[in-house]
Amino acid sequence: MAGYGKLQIGSVTLDNNIILGPMAGVSDLPFRVLCSEMGAGLVCMEMVSAKAIIYKNRNTNMLLEIHPDEHPVSLQLFGSEPEIMQQAVEMIKDRPYDILDVNMGCPVPKVVSNGEGSALMKDPALIERIVSALVQVSDRPVTVKIRKGFTDNSINAVECALAAEAGGAAAVAVHGRTREQFYSGKADWEIIRQVKEAVKIPVIGNGDVVDGPSAKAMFEQTGCDGVMVARAAQGNPFIFREIKSFFEEGKTCERPSRKEVYDTVIRHADMQLKYKGEYIGIREMRKHVSWYTFGMPGSAKFRNEINQMTDMDTLKEACGKIMLPPTVDT
Ligand SMILES: Cc1cc2nc3c(=O)[nH]c(=O)nc-3n(C[C@H](O)[C@H](O)[C@H](O)COP(=O)(O)O)c2cc1C
């Protein structure tokens, strides 16, 4: 019976099978370090273009950076040409990632119109070629992340997962929505169950897991080998500690105190500044602070203030007002 526990992906053993999903603009190095510390069994990097790696695009270097404390970590490539993707892997072979993932789910028009991301699902034979090309050159396990299908009329996650397996993939993550749906509607977990039934490699279920009970329901309804959490981790790296505690102790641990949230935001911001500099780092923090404070009493009033933070002092001041009000216990 599938459920919470260790997970083997090729040569890599995950301590637990609750995984931070890849999120462009969110799952960067600082956020991944926090999620790892909170107990995520694997953290996934933001997608990186294979072509951008080859052309040595400046921003790509930052995307490829990995911290010693965040292992195991999965690096996600997007592209559509097997040879270009092989070259990209060759160029990043000294980077200390643990798993190489291929994006087959991105719905963004700019990506899809290049035949990349979820567009790959229109061509399962190409999926097999890409995976087998990468398996040839990669000394680390190759995995894929797919959706339910491209449109409601072309639901082919099972066929795509089988193609990836035939190419040598070590695992497949399935997001139970079509490309057409982007992120709307409810994720279909039945398709995840069907993929699990069809392939022998580990299947990671993804879509709408938000806490311990929903992770348990995902395991039970789909038989999947691992659960991937993406949006519910935004502003909430604590979710991994909570899901772990739900499975290991039979109850969800307390929500973090506001003081802990404050301290986490400051550490998050410190790392952003260290890796991205103050100008970009603080601007990146604006959305994170909005997420961290979502639902806190008075946070709406401070939204404007959050969007005007320009340095560490203004960030501390805004966050202190929301998270450390004198009358609230910390
Ligand atoms: C802001 C954002 C960025 C994302 N970026 C990526 C990405 O780079 N690669 C990828 O495979 N999926 C990406 N996704 C999809 C998520 O990994 C996940 O499949 C999706 O959000 C459904 O899971 P959830 O219901 O837990 O959020 C992104 C999602 C969001 C919201």
Short mmCIF file of C-alpha atoms and ligand atoms in Angstrom, two decimals:
data_model
loop_
_atom_site.label_atom_id
_atom_site.label_comp_id
_atom_site.label_asym_id
_atom_site.label_seq_id
_atom_site.Cartn_x
_atom_site.Cartn_y
_atom_site.Cartn_z
CA MET A 1 0.00 0.00 0.00
CA ALA A 2 1.46 3.31 -1.06
CA GLY A 3 1.75 5.97 1.57
CA TYR A 4 4.11 8.27 3.39
CA GLY A 5 7.73 7.13 3.67
CA LYS A 6 11.06 6.93 1.89
CA LEU A 7 11.13 7.02 -1.90
CA GLN A 8 13.76 5.67 -4.29
CA ILE A 9 14.18 7.57 -7.56
CA GLY A 10 16.86 5.78 -9.54
CA SER A 11 20.01 6.00 -7.43
CA VAL A 12 18.60 8.72 -5.16
CA THR A 13 16.83 7.92 -1.90
CA LEU A 14 14.43 10.53 -0.55
CA ASP A 15 14.00 10.53 3.24
CA ASN A 16 10.33 11.17 2.67
CA ASN A 17 8.05 11.41 -0.32
CA ILE A 18 6.59 14.88 0.20
CA ILE A 19 8.09 17.09 -2.49
CA LEU A 20 8.24 20.83 -3.13
CA GLY A 21 7.07 21.27 -6.76
CA PRO A 22 8.96 23.45 -9.21
CA MET A 23 7.64 27.00 -9.41
CA ALA A 24 9.22 29.59 -11.70
CA GLY A 25 9.68 32.82 -9.75
CA VAL A 26 9.07 31.07 -6.42
CA SER A 27 11.14 27.91 -5.83
CA ASP A 28 14.47 29.71 -5.98
CA LEU A 29 17.46 28.87 -3.79
CA PRO A 30 16.38 30.75 -0.63
CA PHE A 31 12.88 29.29 -0.68
CA ARG A 32 14.14 25.78 -1.38
CA VAL A 33 16.57 25.96 1.55
CA LEU A 34 13.67 26.90 3.86
CA CYS A 35 11.46 24.07 2.53
CA SER A 36 14.32 21.57 2.89
CA GLU A 37 14.85 22.64 6.49
CA MET A 38 11.15 22.20 7.14
CA GLY A 39 11.38 18.59 5.98
CA ALA A 40 10.57 18.45 2.25
CA GLY A 41 11.90 15.10 0.97
CA LEU A 42 12.94 16.69 -2.33
CA VAL A 43 12.92 20.27 -3.58
CA CYS A 44 12.51 21.19 -7.26
CA MET A 45 14.22 24.12 -8.90
CA GLU A 46 12.58 26.66 -11.22
CA MET A 47 12.53 25.52 -14.84
CA VAL A 48 15.59 26.50 -16.89
CA SER A 49 15.72 26.73 -20.67
CA ALA A 50 18.16 24.29 -22.28
CA LYS A 51 18.89 26.90 -24.96
CA ALA A 52 19.57 29.59 -22.36
CA ILE A 53 22.16 27.30 -20.75
CA ILE A 54 23.88 26.79 -24.08
CA TYR A 55 23.88 30.50 -24.90
CA LYS A 56 25.21 31.24 -21.40
CA ASN A 57 22.39 33.62 -20.63
CA ARG A 58 23.43 35.67 -17.58
CA ASN A 59 20.25 35.17 -15.54
CA THR A 60 20.48 31.43 -16.04
CA ASN A 61 23.53 31.19 -13.81
CA MET A 62 21.54 32.46 -10.87
CA LEU A 63 18.77 29.93 -11.60
CA LEU A 64 21.30 27.10 -11.55
CA GLU A 65 22.79 27.90 -8.18
CA ILE A 66 22.41 25.22 -5.48
CA HIS A 67 22.99 25.49 -1.72
CA PRO A 68 24.77 22.68 0.18
CA ASP A 69 21.84 22.46 2.64
CA GLU A 70 19.10 21.78 0.12
CA HIS A 71 19.83 18.23 -1.03
CA PRO A 72 18.25 16.25 -2.57
CA VAL A 73 17.36 18.79 -5.24
CA SER A 74 15.92 18.33 -8.71
CA LEU A 75 16.96 20.56 -11.62
CA GLN A 76 14.30 21.07 -14.27
CA LEU A 77 15.11 21.70 -17.93
CA PHE A 78 12.69 22.80 -20.59
CA GLY A 79 13.28 22.37 -24.29
CA SER A 80 12.17 20.26 -27.22
CA GLU A 81 15.30 19.31 -29.15
CA PRO A 82 17.04 16.20 -27.78
CA GLU A 83 20.53 17.24 -28.97
CA ILE A 84 20.26 20.75 -27.51
CA MET A 85 19.07 19.31 -24.22
CA GLN A 86 21.95 16.83 -24.21
CA GLN A 87 24.40 19.70 -24.76
CA ALA A 88 22.82 21.64 -21.91
CA VAL A 89 23.23 18.65 -19.58
CA GLU A 90 26.85 18.35 -20.63
CA MET A 91 27.39 22.01 -19.74
CA ILE A 92 25.87 21.72 -16.26
CA LYS A 93 27.42 18.40 -15.30
CA ASP A 94 29.53 19.99 -12.56
CA ARG A 95 26.45 21.46 -10.85
CA PRO A 96 25.58 19.45 -7.73
CA TYR A 97 21.92 18.68 -8.51
CA ASP A 98 20.69 15.18 -7.65
CA ILE A 99 17.91 14.57 -10.19
CA LEU A 100 17.40 15.89 -13.73
CA ASP A 101 13.77 16.64 -14.52
CA VAL A 102 12.16 17.58 -17.84
CA ASN A 103 9.29 20.04 -17.94
CA MET A 104 6.38 18.66 -19.95
CA GLY A 105 3.66 20.68 -18.29
CA CYS A 106 4.34 24.40 -18.62
CA PRO A 107 1.21 26.02 -20.11
CA VAL A 108 2.64 29.49 -20.87
CA PRO A 109 2.03 30.52 -24.53
CA LYS A 110 5.63 31.68 -25.09
CA VAL A 111 6.90 28.22 -24.09
CA VAL A 112 4.15 26.19 -25.77
CA SER A 113 4.50 28.06 -29.08
CA ASN A 114 8.13 26.89 -29.19
CA GLY A 115 6.93 23.30 -28.90
CA GLU A 116 8.26 23.13 -25.30
CA GLY A 117 6.66 22.49 -21.89
CA SER A 118 3.17 20.98 -22.17
CA ALA A 119 3.40 21.05 -26.01
CA LEU A 120 5.61 17.94 -25.71
CA MET A 121 2.51 16.00 -24.68
CA LYS A 122 1.24 16.32 -28.24
CA ASP A 123 4.08 14.04 -29.33
CA PRO A 124 4.72 11.04 -27.04
CA ALA A 125 7.35 9.68 -29.47
CA LEU A 126 9.34 12.89 -28.95
CA ILE A 127 8.98 12.46 -25.17
CA GLU A 128 10.62 9.05 -25.47
CA ARG A 129 13.41 10.45 -27.68
CA ILE A 130 14.14 13.33 -25.30
CA VAL A 131 14.22 11.12 -22.22
CA SER A 132 16.40 8.49 -23.82
CA ALA A 133 18.80 11.17 -25.15
CA LEU A 134 19.12 12.60 -21.65
CA VAL A 135 19.51 9.21 -19.99
CA GLN A 136 22.46 8.57 -22.34
CA VAL A 137 24.37 11.63 -21.16
CA SER A 138 23.16 12.04 -17.58
CA ASP A 139 24.95 10.42 -14.65
CA ARG A 140 21.90 11.24 -12.51
CA PRO A 141 18.30 9.93 -12.67
CA VAL A 142 16.11 11.57 -15.32
CA THR A 143 12.47 12.24 -14.43
CA VAL A 144 9.59 13.99 -16.20
CA LYS A 145 6.72 16.16 -15.06
CA ILE A 146 3.58 15.96 -17.18
CA ARG A 147 -0.03 17.09 -17.04
CA LYS A 148 -3.29 15.21 -17.59
CA GLY A 149 -3.10 16.05 -21.29
CA PHE A 150 -2.95 19.07 -23.57
CA THR A 151 -6.70 19.66 -23.95
CA ASP A 152 -9.82 17.97 -22.64
CA ASN A 153 -10.03 16.21 -25.99
CA SER A 154 -6.51 14.87 -25.84
CA ILE A 155 -6.07 13.32 -22.41
CA ASN A 156 -2.97 11.18 -22.78
CA ALA A 157 -1.03 11.26 -19.51
CA VAL A 158 -0.87 7.45 -19.51
CA GLU A 159 0.59 7.32 -23.02
CA CYS A 160 3.11 10.07 -22.20
CA ALA A 161 4.15 8.40 -18.93
CA LEU A 162 4.66 5.09 -20.76
CA ALA A 163 6.75 6.91 -23.40
CA ALA A 164 8.90 8.48 -20.66
CA GLU A 165 9.30 5.09 -18.98
CA ALA A 166 10.30 3.49 -22.29
CA GLY A 167 12.93 6.22 -22.71
CA GLY A 168 14.39 5.33 -19.32
CA ALA A 169 12.77 7.83 -16.95
CA ALA A 170 13.27 7.04 -13.25
CA ALA A 171 9.97 8.62 -12.14
CA VAL A 172 7.05 10.65 -13.44
CA ALA A 173 5.19 13.46 -11.74
CA VAL A 174 1.61 14.01 -12.90
CA HIS A 175 -0.28 17.28 -12.44
CA GLY A 176 -3.96 16.41 -12.79
CA ARG A 177 -4.93 19.32 -15.01
CA THR A 178 -4.77 19.81 -18.77
CA ARG A 179 -2.74 22.58 -20.37
CA GLU A 180 -6.05 24.16 -21.37
CA GLN A 181 -6.97 24.47 -17.68
CA PHE A 182 -3.69 26.15 -16.66
CA TYR A 183 -4.26 26.18 -12.87
CA SER A 184 -8.04 26.50 -12.76
CA GLY A 185 -10.63 23.95 -11.73
CA LYS A 186 -10.00 20.97 -9.53
CA ALA A 187 -7.08 18.64 -10.28
CA ASP A 188 -8.19 15.23 -11.53
CA TRP A 189 -6.63 12.60 -9.29
CA GLU A 190 -8.21 9.73 -11.26
CA ILE A 191 -5.71 10.31 -14.09
CA ILE A 192 -2.88 9.99 -11.55
CA ARG A 193 -4.33 6.63 -10.46
CA GLN A 194 -4.45 5.51 -14.10
CA VAL A 195 -0.81 6.47 -14.66
CA LYS A 196 0.19 4.64 -11.48
CA GLU A 197 -1.58 1.54 -12.72
CA ALA A 198 0.13 1.73 -16.12
CA VAL A 199 3.82 2.27 -15.28
CA LYS A 200 6.36 0.51 -13.06
CA ILE A 201 8.43 3.59 -12.19
CA PRO A 202 7.44 5.74 -9.19
CA VAL A 203 4.55 8.13 -9.80
CA ILE A 204 4.35 11.44 -7.98
CA GLY A 205 0.86 12.86 -7.65
CA ASN A 206 0.38 16.61 -7.94
CA GLY A 207 -2.48 19.07 -7.76
CA ASP A 208 -4.41 20.59 -4.85
CA VAL A 209 -2.54 19.01 -1.94
CA VAL A 210 -2.71 21.62 0.80
CA ASP A 211 -2.14 19.78 4.11
CA GLY A 212 -1.69 16.39 5.79
CA PRO A 213 -5.24 15.11 5.20
CA SER A 214 -5.20 16.03 1.50
CA ALA A 215 -1.75 14.39 1.10
CA LYS A 216 -3.17 11.24 2.72
CA ALA A 217 -6.21 11.36 0.42
CA MET A 218 -3.90 11.71 -2.60
CA PHE A 219 -1.96 8.58 -1.54
CA GLU A 220 -5.17 6.65 -0.90
CA GLN A 221 -7.09 7.66 -4.00
CA THR A 222 -4.26 7.31 -6.52
CA GLY A 223 -1.81 4.79 -5.02
CA CYS A 224 0.95 7.26 -5.93
CA ASP A 225 4.48 6.88 -4.55
CA GLY A 226 5.03 10.53 -3.67
CA VAL A 227 3.07 13.75 -3.33
CA MET A 228 4.12 17.09 -4.77
CA VAL A 229 3.03 20.35 -3.16
CA ALA A 230 3.42 23.64 -5.03
CA ARG A 231 1.08 26.61 -4.41
CA ALA A 232 0.21 25.64 -0.86
CA ALA A 233 3.90 26.12 0.02
CA GLN A 234 3.91 29.76 -1.11
CA GLY A 235 4.55 31.84 2.00
CA ASN A 236 4.22 28.57 3.89
CA PRO A 237 7.41 26.46 3.94
CA PHE A 238 6.03 25.24 7.30
CA ILE A 239 3.64 23.00 5.35
CA PHE A 240 6.33 20.33 5.04
CA ARG A 241 6.82 20.17 8.80
CA GLU A 242 3.06 19.97 9.23
CA ILE A 243 2.53 17.18 6.68
CA LYS A 244 5.46 15.24 8.17
CA SER A 245 4.04 15.60 11.65
CA PHE A 246 0.62 14.53 10.40
CA PHE A 247 2.04 11.26 9.09
CA GLU A 248 4.73 10.65 11.72
CA GLU A 249 2.86 11.71 14.84
CA GLY A 250 -0.71 11.28 13.71
CA LYS A 251 -1.52 14.95 14.19
CA THR A 252 -0.63 18.21 12.51
CA CYS A 253 1.76 20.29 14.60
CA GLU A 254 0.85 23.82 15.67
CA ARG A 255 0.88 26.55 13.04
CA PRO A 256 4.01 28.69 13.38
CA SER A 257 3.77 31.63 15.77
CA ARG A 258 3.91 35.08 14.22
CA LYS A 259 7.39 35.46 15.68
CA GLU A 260 8.52 32.34 13.84
CA VAL A 261 6.95 33.61 10.62
CA TYR A 262 8.74 36.94 11.13
CA ASP A 263 12.09 35.24 11.75
CA THR A 264 11.58 33.04 8.69
CA VAL A 265 10.78 36.04 6.49
CA ILE A 266 13.92 37.81 7.68
CA ARG A 267 16.06 34.73 6.94
CA HIS A 268 14.34 34.41 3.56
CA ALA A 269 15.11 38.06 2.82
CA ASP A 270 18.72 37.75 4.04
CA MET A 271 19.27 34.89 1.59
CA GLN A 272 17.56 36.79 -1.25
CA LEU A 273 19.90 39.72 -0.66
CA LYS A 274 22.94 37.48 -0.49
CA TYR A 275 22.13 35.72 -3.76
CA LYS A 276 20.38 38.42 -5.76
CA GLY A 277 21.52 41.73 -4.28
CA GLU A 278 19.31 44.26 -2.53
CA TYR A 279 17.50 45.70 -5.55
CA ILE A 280 16.20 42.41 -6.94
CA GLY A 281 16.14 40.58 -3.61
CA ILE A 282 13.76 42.97 -1.88
CA ARG A 283 11.49 43.24 -4.91
CA GLU A 284 11.31 39.45 -5.03
CA MET A 285 10.42 39.43 -1.35
CA ARG A 286 7.32 41.57 -1.89
CA LYS A 287 5.22 38.70 -3.19
CA HIS A 288 6.60 36.32 -0.57
CA VAL A 289 5.73 38.75 2.24
CA SER A 290 2.20 39.09 0.83
CA TRP A 291 1.88 35.31 0.94
CA TYR A 292 3.44 34.95 4.39
CA THR A 293 1.02 37.51 5.80
CA PHE A 294 -2.06 36.37 3.91
CA GLY A 295 -4.98 36.17 6.29
CA MET A 296 -3.15 37.78 9.21
CA PRO A 297 -5.29 40.41 10.87
CA GLY A 298 -4.43 43.82 9.45
CA SER A 299 -2.35 42.47 6.57
CA ALA A 300 -4.58 43.98 3.88
CA LYS A 301 -3.89 47.42 5.34
CA PHE A 302 -0.17 46.87 4.88
CA ARG A 303 -0.32 45.62 1.29
CA ASN A 304 0.68 49.04 0.03
CA GLU A 305 3.55 49.22 2.45
CA ILE A 306 4.76 45.80 1.35
CA ASN A 307 4.84 46.98 -2.25
CA GLN A 308 6.98 49.92 -1.32
CA MET A 309 9.69 48.02 0.50
CA THR A 310 13.03 48.85 -1.08
CA ASP A 311 15.60 47.70 1.47
CA MET A 312 16.02 45.50 4.51
CA ASP A 313 15.04 48.30 6.93
CA THR A 314 11.69 49.01 5.24
CA LEU A 315 11.07 45.26 4.96
CA LYS A 316 11.70 44.75 8.68
CA GLU A 317 9.51 47.71 9.54
CA ALA A 318 6.57 46.56 7.38
CA CYS A 319 6.84 42.94 8.55
CA GLY A 320 7.22 43.98 12.18
CA LYS A 321 3.99 45.98 11.99
CA ILE A 322 2.05 43.02 10.66
CA MET A 323 3.71 40.16 12.48
CA LEU A 324 4.89 41.64 15.75
CA PRO A 325 2.08 43.94 16.91
CA PRO A 326 2.68 44.81 20.58
CA THR A 327 -0.66 43.46 21.76
CA VAL A 328 -0.40 40.08 20.11
CA ASP A 329 1.42 37.19 21.75
CA THR A 330 4.41 36.02 19.75
C1 LIG B 1 3.92 30.41 -9.97
C2 LIG B 1 4.03 29.01 -10.48
C3 LIG B 1 5.15 28.63 -11.20
C4 LIG B 1 5.27 27.31 -11.69
N1 LIG B 1 6.41 26.96 -12.35
C5 LIG B 1 6.58 25.66 -12.75
C6 LIG B 1 7.81 25.23 -13.34
O1 LIG B 1 8.77 26.00 -13.49
N2 LIG B 1 7.90 23.93 -13.72
C7 LIG B 1 6.87 23.04 -13.55
O2 LIG B 1 7.00 21.87 -13.91
N3 LIG B 1 5.70 23.42 -12.97
C8 LIG B 1 5.55 24.69 -12.56
N4 LIG B 1 4.39 25.06 -11.92
C9 LIG B 1 3.35 24.04 -11.65
C10 LIG B 1 3.48 23.44 -10.25
O3 LIG B 1 4.71 22.76 -10.09
C11 LIG B 1 2.31 22.46 -9.96
O4 LIG B 1 2.34 21.47 -10.95
C12 LIG B 1 0.94 23.13 -9.99
O5 LIG B 1 0.96 24.38 -9.31
C13 LIG B 1 -0.13 22.24 -9.34
O6 LIG B 1 0.22 21.89 -8.02
P1 LIG B 1 -0.42 22.63 -6.73
O7 LIG B 1 -1.92 22.44 -6.80
O8 LIG B 1 0.20 21.95 -5.54
O9 LIG B 1 -0.06 24.07 -6.83
C14 LIG B 1 4.24 26.37 -11.44
C15 LIG B 1 3.10 26.77 -10.73
C16 LIG B 1 2.99 28.05 -10.23
C17 LIG B 1 1.77 28.45 -9.45
#
